[in-house]
Coordinates of N, CA and C in Angstrom, one line a residue:
M1 N 116.7 125.7 128.3 CA 117.7 125.0 127.7 C 117.1 124.4 126.6
R2 N 117.6 124.7 125.6 CA 117.1 124.2 124.2 C 117.4 122.8 124.1
R3 N 116.4 121.9 124.0 CA 116.9 120.3 123.7 C 117.5 120.1 122.2
T4 N 118.4 119.2 122.1 CA 119.2 118.8 120.8 C 118.0 118.2 120.6
K5 N 118.9 117.4 119.2 CA 117.5 117.3 118.0 C 117.1 115.8 119.1
E6 N 118.7 115.1 118.9 CA 118.2 113.8 119.7 C 117.4 113.4 120.6
E7 N 117.3 114.6 121.7 CA 116.5 114.7 122.9 C 115.1 115.0 122.6
A8 N 115.2 115.9 121.5 CA 113.5 115.9 120.6 C 113.2 115.1 121.1
Q9 N 113.2 113.8 120.0 CA 113.1 112.7 119.0 C 113.0 111.5 120.0
Q10 N 114.1 111.7 121.1 CA 113.7 110.4 122.3 C 112.2 110.0 122.5
P11 N 111.3 110.9 123.0 CA 110.4 110.8 123.5 C 109.3 109.4 122.5
K12 N 109.6 110.2 121.4 CA 108.6 109.7 120.1 C 109.8 107.8 119.8
E13 N 110.8 107.8 120.1 CA 111.6 106.4 119.7 C 110.9 106.0 121.5
D14 N 110.9 106.3 122.3 CA 110.3 105.8 123.3 C 109.2 105.1 122.8
L15 N 108.6 105.5 122.4 CA 106.8 105.1 122.6 C 107.0 103.6 120.9
L16 N 107.6 104.2 120.4 CA 108.2 102.9 119.3 C 108.7 101.9 119.6
Q17 N 109.0 102.1 120.8 CA 110.1 101.0 121.3 C 109.4 100.2 122.3
A18 N 108.5 100.9 122.7 CA 107.3 100.2 123.4 C 106.3 99.8 123.3
A19 N 105.9 100.2 121.6 CA 104.8 99.8 120.7 C 105.1 98.7 120.4
L20 N 106.3 98.6 120.0 CA 107.0 97.2 119.2 C 106.9 96.2 120.1
A21 N 106.9 96.4 121.7 CA 107.2 95.1 122.9 C 106.0 94.6 123.0
E22 N 105.1 96.2 123.1 CA 103.7 95.4 123.4 C 102.7 94.6 122.1
F23 N 103.0 95.0 120.9 CA 102.9 94.4 119.3 C 102.7 92.6 119.6
S24 N 104.5 92.8 120.3 CA 105.0 91.9 119.6 C 104.3 90.5 121.0
A25 N 104.2 91.4 122.1 CA 104.2 90.1 123.6 C 102.7 90.1 123.2
K26 N 101.2 90.7 123.0 CA 99.8 90.9 122.6 C 99.6 90.4 120.8
G27 N 100.5 90.8 120.1 CA 99.5 91.4 118.9 C 98.7 92.4 119.2
Y28 N 98.9 92.9 117.8 CA 97.9 94.4 117.2 C 97.2 94.8 117.7
S29 N 96.1 94.0 117.6 CA 95.3 94.2 118.3 C 95.1 94.1 119.6
A30 N 95.2 92.8 120.5 CA 95.2 93.4 121.6 C 95.8 94.1 122.6
A31 N 97.3 95.0 121.8 CA 97.9 95.8 122.7 C 97.0 96.5 122.5
R32 N 97.3 97.5 124.1 CA 96.3 98.6 124.2 C 97.2 99.9 124.2
L33 N 96.9 101.6 123.9 CA 97.4 102.1 124.1 C 97.8 102.9 125.5
E34 N 97.2 102.2 126.6 CA 97.9 102.7 127.9 C 98.9 102.4 127.9
D35 N 98.7 100.3 128.2 CA 99.9 99.8 128.3 C 101.2 100.2 127.6
I36 N 100.8 100.6 126.0 CA 102.2 101.3 125.3 C 102.8 102.8 125.9
A37 N 101.8 103.3 126.6 CA 101.9 105.0 127.1 C 102.8 104.6 128.0
Q38 N 102.6 103.6 129.6 CA 102.6 103.1 130.7 C 104.2 102.8 130.3
R39 N 104.7 101.8 129.1 CA 105.6 101.3 128.7 C 106.8 102.2 129.1
A40 N 106.4 103.2 128.3 CA 107.5 104.3 127.4 C 107.0 105.1 128.7
G41 N 106.7 105.6 129.9 CA 107.0 106.1 130.6 C 105.9 107.8 130.4
T42 N 104.9 107.8 129.7 CA 103.9 108.7 129.1 C 102.7 108.6 129.3
T43 N 102.1 109.2 128.4 CA 100.6 109.6 128.3 C 100.5 109.2 127.3
R44 N 98.9 108.7 127.2 CA 98.2 108.5 126.0 C 98.3 109.4 125.1
G45 N 98.1 110.8 125.8 CA 98.7 112.2 124.9 C 99.9 112.3 124.1
A46 N 100.8 111.7 124.5 CA 101.5 111.4 123.8 C 102.2 110.9 122.4
I47 N 101.4 109.6 122.7 CA 101.3 108.7 121.4 C 99.7 109.6 120.4
Y48 N 99.1 110.2 120.8 CA 98.0 111.3 119.8 C 99.3 112.0 119.0
H49 N 100.2 112.8 120.2 CA 100.4 113.9 119.2 C 101.8 113.3 118.3
H50 N 101.8 112.1 118.6 CA 103.4 112.3 118.1 C 103.2 111.0 116.6
F51 N 102.1 110.0 116.6 CA 101.4 109.5 116.2 C 100.5 109.4 115.3
G52 N 99.6 110.2 116.4 CA 97.7 110.4 115.5 C 97.0 109.3 116.7
N53 N 97.5 107.5 116.1 CA 96.7 106.6 116.8 C 97.7 105.6 117.2
K54 N 97.1 104.4 117.4 CA 97.6 103.1 117.1 C 98.2 102.9 116.1
A55 N 97.4 103.0 114.6 CA 97.2 102.4 113.8 C 99.0 103.3 113.2
G56 N 99.1 104.4 113.5 CA 99.8 105.6 113.3 C 101.5 104.6 113.6
L57 N 101.0 104.3 115.0 CA 102.5 103.8 115.8 C 103.1 102.7 114.5
Y58 N 101.7 101.3 114.0 CA 102.5 100.0 113.5 C 102.8 100.8 111.9
K59 N 102.0 102.5 111.5 CA 102.4 102.2 110.4 C 104.5 102.8 110.7
E60 N 104.7 103.0 111.4 CA 105.9 103.8 111.5 C 106.9 102.6 111.5
L61 N 106.8 101.8 112.5 CA 107.6 100.7 112.9 C 107.5 100.0 111.6
I62 N 106.7 99.3 110.7 CA 106.6 98.9 109.4 C 107.4 99.7 108.5
E63 N 107.3 100.9 108.1 CA 108.2 102.0 107.6 C 109.2 101.9 107.9
S64 N 110.1 102.1 109.1 CA 111.2 102.0 109.5 C 112.1 100.6 109.0
A65 N 111.1 99.3 109.5 CA 111.9 98.2 108.6 C 112.4 98.3 107.3
A66 N 110.9 98.2 106.5 CA 111.1 98.9 104.9 C 112.7 99.6 104.3
Q67 N 112.3 100.5 105.5 CA 114.0 101.6 105.6 C 114.8 101.1 105.3
Q68 N 115.2 100.3 106.5 CA 115.9 99.3 106.4 C 116.5 98.6 105.1
G69 N 115.5 97.7 104.5 CA 115.6 96.9 103.9 C 116.2 97.7 102.3
N70 N 115.6 98.5 102.2 CA 116.0 99.5 101.1 C 117.2 99.9 101.7
V71 N 117.9 100.1 102.3 CA 119.6 100.3 102.3 C 120.6 99.4 102.2
V72 N 119.9 98.4 102.6 CA 120.7 96.8 102.0 C 120.9 97.3 100.6
I73 N 119.6 97.2 100.0 CA 119.7 97.1 98.3 C 120.7 98.2 97.7
Q74 N 120.1 99.5 98.1 CA 121.0 100.5 97.9 C 122.3 100.1 98.3
T75 N 123.0 99.5 99.8 CA 124.3 99.6 99.7 C 124.6 98.5 98.5
A76 N 124.3 97.4 98.2 CA 124.4 96.5 97.7 C 124.9 97.2 95.7
V77 N 123.7 98.1 95.4 CA 124.0 98.1 94.0 C 125.2 99.3 94.4
S78 N 125.4 100.5 94.9 CA 126.1 101.1 94.9 C 127.7 100.5 95.0
G79 N 127.9 99.1 95.5 CA 129.1 98.3 95.5 C 129.2 97.9 94.2
G80 N 128.8 98.4 93.2 CA 129.1 98.1 91.7 C 129.2 96.5 91.9
G81 N 129.8 96.0 90.6 CA 130.2 94.8 89.9 C 129.1 94.5 89.1
T82 N 129.3 93.0 88.8 CA 128.3 92.6 87.3 C 127.0 92.5 88.6
F83 N 125.7 91.4 87.7 CA 124.7 91.1 87.8 C 124.5 90.4 88.7
E84 N 125.4 89.3 89.0 CA 125.7 88.0 89.8 C 126.0 88.8 91.3
E85 N 127.0 89.6 91.6 CA 127.5 90.0 92.7 C 126.4 91.0 93.3
I86 N 126.3 91.3 92.5 CA 125.0 92.5 93.3 C 123.9 91.9 93.9
S87 N 123.5 91.0 93.1 CA 121.8 90.3 93.4 C 122.3 89.0 94.9
R88 N 123.7 88.8 94.3 CA 124.6 87.8 95.5 C 124.5 88.8 97.2
R89 N 125.0 90.3 97.0 CA 124.7 90.7 98.1 C 123.2 91.2 98.4
I90 N 122.6 91.7 97.8 CA 121.0 92.0 98.2 C 120.7 90.3 98.5
V91 N 121.1 89.7 98.6 CA 120.4 88.7 99.5 C 121.2 88.1 100.4
T92 N 122.5 88.1 100.4 CA 122.9 87.9 101.6 C 123.1 89.1 102.4
G93 N 122.9 90.4 102.2 CA 122.7 91.6 102.7 C 121.3 91.4 103.9
T94 N 120.2 90.8 103.0 CA 119.0 91.2 103.4 C 118.8 90.0 104.5
L95 N 118.9 88.7 104.6 CA 119.1 87.3 105.4 C 120.3 88.0 106.7
E96 N 121.0 88.7 106.7 CA 122.3 89.4 107.8 C 121.5 89.9 108.4
L97 N 121.1 91.4 108.1 CA 120.2 91.6 108.7 C 118.9 91.2 109.5
L98 N 118.7 90.1 108.7 CA 117.2 89.5 109.5 C 117.9 89.0 110.7
E99 N 119.0 88.3 110.8 CA 119.3 87.7 112.0 C 120.6 88.7 112.7
E100 N 120.9 90.3 112.6 CA 121.5 90.7 113.1 C 120.9 91.8 113.4
D101 N 119.8 92.5 113.3 CA 118.7 93.7 114.0 C 118.1 92.6 114.7
A102 N 118.1 93.1 115.8 CA 116.7 92.6 117.2 C 115.5 93.6 116.4
R103 N 115.9 94.5 115.8 CA 114.7 95.2 115.5 C 113.8 95.2 114.6
F104 N 114.7 94.8 113.6 CA 114.4 94.4 112.2 C 113.1 93.2 112.5
R105 N 114.0 92.1 112.9 CA 113.6 90.7 112.9 C 112.5 90.9 113.9
Q106 N 112.4 92.3 114.8 CA 111.1 91.5 115.9 C 110.0 92.7 114.7
I107 N 109.9 93.7 113.8 CA 109.2 94.5 113.2 C 108.7 93.4 112.0
T108 N 109.9 92.2 111.6 CA 109.2 91.2 110.3 C 108.3 90.6 111.2
A109 N 108.7 90.1 112.4 CA 107.3 88.9 112.9 C 106.5 89.2 113.0
L110 N 106.5 90.7 113.7 CA 105.1 91.4 114.2 C 104.0 91.6 112.2
S111 N 104.7 91.9 111.3 CA 104.2 91.7 110.4 C 103.7 90.5 109.9
L112 N 104.6 89.5 109.5 CA 104.3 88.3 109.0 C 103.1 87.7 110.3
F113 N 103.5 87.5 111.3 CA 102.5 86.6 112.1 C 101.3 87.4 113.3
K114 N 101.7 88.4 113.5 CA 101.2 88.7 114.8 C 100.3 90.4 114.7
T115 N 100.1 90.8 113.8 CA 99.1 91.6 113.3 C 97.6 91.5 112.7
G116 N 97.2 90.7 112.5 CA 96.1 90.2 112.0 C 95.2 90.9 111.0
I117 N 93.6 90.8 111.5 CA 93.2 91.5 110.6 C 92.2 93.2 111.5
S118 N 92.3 93.7 111.0 CA 91.6 95.1 111.9 C 91.7 96.5 110.9
E119 N 90.1 96.7 111.1 CA 89.7 97.4 110.2 C 90.3 98.7 110.4
E120 N 91.2 99.6 111.3 CA 91.9 100.9 111.5 C 93.5 100.3 110.5
L121 N 93.6 99.2 110.1 CA 94.6 99.1 109.3 C 94.5 99.1 107.7
A122 N 93.3 99.2 107.2 CA 92.6 99.0 106.0 C 93.4 100.0 105.3
A123 N 93.7 101.1 105.4 CA 94.7 102.0 104.9 C 96.0 101.8 104.3
I124 N 96.4 101.2 105.7 CA 98.0 100.4 105.5 C 98.0 99.5 105.0
D125 N 97.2 98.8 105.3 CA 97.4 96.8 104.3 C 96.8 97.8 102.7
A126 N 96.2 98.1 102.5 CA 95.7 98.4 101.3 C 97.3 99.2 100.6
Q127 N 98.0 100.3 101.1 CA 99.0 100.9 101.0 C 100.4 99.4 101.0
R128 N 100.4 98.8 101.9 CA 101.3 97.5 102.0 C 101.2 96.8 100.0
E129 N 99.8 96.6 99.4 CA 99.7 96.3 98.6 C 99.7 97.0 97.2
R130 N 99.8 97.8 97.4 CA 100.5 98.8 96.1 C 102.4 99.2 96.0
D131 N 102.8 98.9 97.3 CA 103.8 99.0 97.8 C 104.7 97.6 97.1
A132 N 103.8 96.6 97.3 CA 104.5 95.4 96.6 C 104.3 95.0 95.6
A133 N 103.5 95.5 94.9 CA 103.1 95.7 93.1 C 104.6 96.7 92.8
A134 N 104.7 98.2 93.2 CA 105.6 98.5 93.0 C 107.1 97.6 93.1
T135 N 107.4 97.0 94.1 CA 108.5 96.4 94.4 C 109.4 95.4 93.0
I136 N 108.0 94.5 92.8 CA 108.1 93.8 91.9 C 108.3 94.2 90.3
E137 N 107.5 95.4 90.5 CA 107.5 95.9 88.7 C 109.3 96.2 89.4
G138 N 110.0 96.7 90.0 CA 111.6 97.6 89.9 C 112.2 96.5 90.1
V139 N 112.1 95.2 90.7 CA 112.9 94.1 90.7 C 112.8 93.4 89.6
A140 N 111.9 93.7 88.7 CA 111.5 92.6 87.5 C 112.2 94.0 86.0
R141 N 112.7 94.8 87.0 CA 113.3 96.4 85.8 C 114.7 95.4 85.9
Y142 N 115.2 95.3 87.1 CA 116.6 94.7 87.3 C 116.8 93.3 87.0
M143 N 115.8 92.5 86.6 CA 115.9 91.3 86.4 C 116.1 91.4 84.9
Q144 N 115.7 92.2 84.0 CA 115.6 92.8 82.5 C 116.7 93.2 82.6
M145 N 117.7 93.8 83.2 CA 119.0 94.8 83.0 C 119.9 93.3 82.7
G146 N 119.8 92.5 84.1 CA 120.5 91.2 83.8 C 120.2 90.4 82.5
I147 N 119.2 90.4 81.9 CA 119.2 89.4 81.3 C 119.6 90.6 79.8
Q148 N 119.4 91.7 79.6 CA 120.2 92.8 78.9 C 121.5 92.3 78.7
A149 N 122.3 92.3 79.9 CA 123.8 92.0 80.1 C 123.9 90.5 79.6
G150 N 123.1 89.8 79.4 CA 123.5 88.6 79.3 C 123.7 87.5 80.0
E151 N 123.8 87.8 81.4 CA 123.8 87.0 83.0 C 122.8 86.5 82.8
A152 N 121.7 87.3 83.3 CA 120.3 86.6 83.3 C 119.5 85.4 81.8
R153 N 119.3 84.7 82.4 CA 118.3 83.8 81.6 C 117.1 84.3 81.0
S154 N 117.0 84.6 80.0 CA 116.2 85.2 78.8 C 115.2 84.3 78.7
D155 N 114.5 83.1 78.7 CA 113.7 82.4 78.5 C 112.5 82.4 79.9
I156 N 112.9 83.3 80.5 CA 112.2 83.6 81.5 C 111.6 84.9 81.9
A157 N 110.2 85.0 82.0 CA 109.7 86.4 82.0 C 110.5 87.6 83.2
P158 N 111.1 88.1 83.3 CA 111.6 88.8 84.3 C 110.9 89.1 85.3
D159 N 109.1 89.4 85.2 CA 108.4 89.6 86.2 C 108.4 88.2 86.8
L160 N 108.3 87.2 86.6 CA 108.6 86.4 87.1 C 109.6 85.8 87.9
M161 N 110.8 85.9 86.9 CA 112.2 85.9 87.9 C 112.4 87.1 89.1
A162 N 111.3 88.6 89.1 CA 110.8 89.0 90.2 C 110.8 88.6 91.5
R163 N 109.1 87.9 90.9 CA 108.3 87.2 92.3 C 109.0 85.8 92.3
A164 N 110.0 85.0 92.2 CA 110.2 84.5 92.4 C 111.5 84.8 93.6
F165 N 112.5 85.7 92.6 CA 113.3 86.4 94.1 C 112.6 86.7 95.5
L166 N 111.8 87.4 95.0 CA 111.3 87.9 96.3 C 110.4 87.0 97.0
A167 N 109.9 86.2 96.2 CA 109.3 84.6 97.4 C 110.3 83.8 98.1
Y168 N 111.6 84.2 97.5 CA 112.6 83.1 98.0 C 113.0 83.9 99.3
Q169 N 113.6 84.8 98.8 CA 113.7 85.4 100.5 C 112.5 85.7 101.4
N170 N 111.5 86.0 101.2 CA 110.5 86.1 101.9 C 110.2 84.8 102.9
G171 N 110.6 84.0 101.7 CA 110.3 82.5 102.2 C 111.1 82.0 103.2
L172 N 112.2 82.1 103.1 CA 113.0 82.0 103.9 C 113.0 82.4 105.6
A173 N 112.5 84.0 105.2 CA 112.6 84.7 106.6 C 111.5 84.0 107.4
W174 N 110.4 83.3 106.6 CA 108.7 83.2 107.2 C 109.3 81.9 108.1
L175 N 110.3 81.1 107.1 CA 111.1 79.8 107.5 C 112.3 79.7 108.9
W176 N 112.5 80.9 109.4 CA 113.2 80.8 110.4 C 112.9 81.4 110.9
L177 N 111.7 82.5 110.8 CA 110.7 83.2 112.3 C 110.1 82.2 112.5
A178 N 109.0 81.8 111.8 CA 108.7 80.6 112.7 C 108.8 79.5 112.9
G179 N 110.3 79.3 112.8 CA 110.7 77.3 113.1 C 111.3 77.8 114.8
G180 N 111.7 79.6 114.9 CA 112.2 79.6 116.3 C 113.5 80.2 115.9
E181 N 114.1 80.9 114.7 CA 115.4 80.6 114.0 C 116.4 79.4 114.7
N182 N 115.5 78.5 114.2 CA 116.4 76.9 114.4 C 117.3 76.3 113.4
F183 N 117.9 77.4 112.3 CA 118.7 76.7 111.6 C 119.3 78.2 111.3
A184 N 120.7 78.1 110.2 CA 121.8 79.0 110.1 C 120.7 79.8 109.2
L185 N 121.2 81.2 109.2 CA 120.7 82.3 108.4 C 122.0 82.8 107.6
K186 N 122.5 83.5 108.1 CA 123.8 84.5 108.5 C 124.8 83.1 108.0
E187 N 124.7 82.1 108.6 CA 126.2 81.8 108.2 C 126.2 80.9 106.8
D188 N 124.9 80.4 106.4 CA 124.9 80.1 105.0 C 123.8 80.7 104.2
A189 N 124.3 81.9 104.4 CA 123.3 83.2 103.3 C 124.1 82.7 102.2
D190 N 125.3 83.1 102.0 CA 126.3 82.6 100.6 C 125.9 81.5 100.1
Q191 N 125.3 80.1 100.7 CA 124.8 79.5 99.8 C 123.8 78.9 99.6
Y192 N 122.5 80.0 99.9 CA 120.9 80.0 99.7 C 121.2 81.2 98.0
A193 N 121.9 81.8 98.0 CA 122.3 82.9 96.9 C 122.7 81.6 96.0
D194 N 123.6 81.3 96.7 CA 124.0 80.2 95.6 C 122.6 79.4 94.3
L195 N 121.5 78.6 95.6 CA 120.7 78.6 94.6 C 119.4 78.9 94.1
L196 N 119.4 80.5 94.6 CA 118.5 81.1 93.9 C 118.8 81.4 92.4
L197 N 120.5 81.7 92.7 CA 121.0 82.5 91.8 C 121.2 81.6 90.9
H198 N 121.6 80.5 90.9 CA 122.1 79.6 89.9 C 120.7 79.2 88.8
G199 N 119.4 79.4 89.6 CA 117.7 79.1 88.9 C 118.1 80.6 88.1
I200 N 118.3 81.5 88.4 CA 118.1 82.8 87.9 C 119.4 83.1 86.3
L201 N 120.2 82.8 87.0 CA 121.5 82.7 86.1 C 121.5 81.4 84.8
G202 N 120.7 80.1 85.3 CA 120.9 79.6 84.4 C 122.3 78.8 83.7
R203 N 122.6 78.3 85.4 CA 124.0 77.7 85.3 C 124.5 76.4 86.3
K204 N 124.7 76.0 86.6 CA 125.0 75.3 87.7 C 126.5 75.4 88.3
K205 N 126.9 75.2 89.6 CA 127.8 75.7 90.4 C 128.9 74.5 89.8

């Protein structure tokens, strides 16, 4: 009997879930392929088949989380509205995703705290640096649109605003995860958005 697409993908998904659990528990470097395979109920050969190696597993997890973040941004933009309205949806949507989605939260924590330095991740780290630079450029273009629309401050360079925008969101994520999720994130997301946007828009509430 021919398997459905979902059934064919299940072994791969099981390995990703097992890898995330092992990476989260032991850190990337200490996690072993044998333990990942055992947790997934399969063999090391299945890991090589689907991902090539341990770095391939890590790469797929990181890329899946990045895609989730991109969906939040695309949804915020597609909703239309003013620069402020779209920016607010991006900020609140990202914070809500972090609190509501356990997998996204685990991958974010893995990326921030549990990866360490590994030669086998050198190519992934280099790509991440390129992606970060591209993200800053993209956000800077968005900020320039806000300036041209007369909504964002014109006395601050768009690339500076882009770095501040990203640093603010990433800093909140870091503090929340590092502190054991000991303060409200989703509940106060709109207020966090206020604090950020009022600096960009150049006005007080």
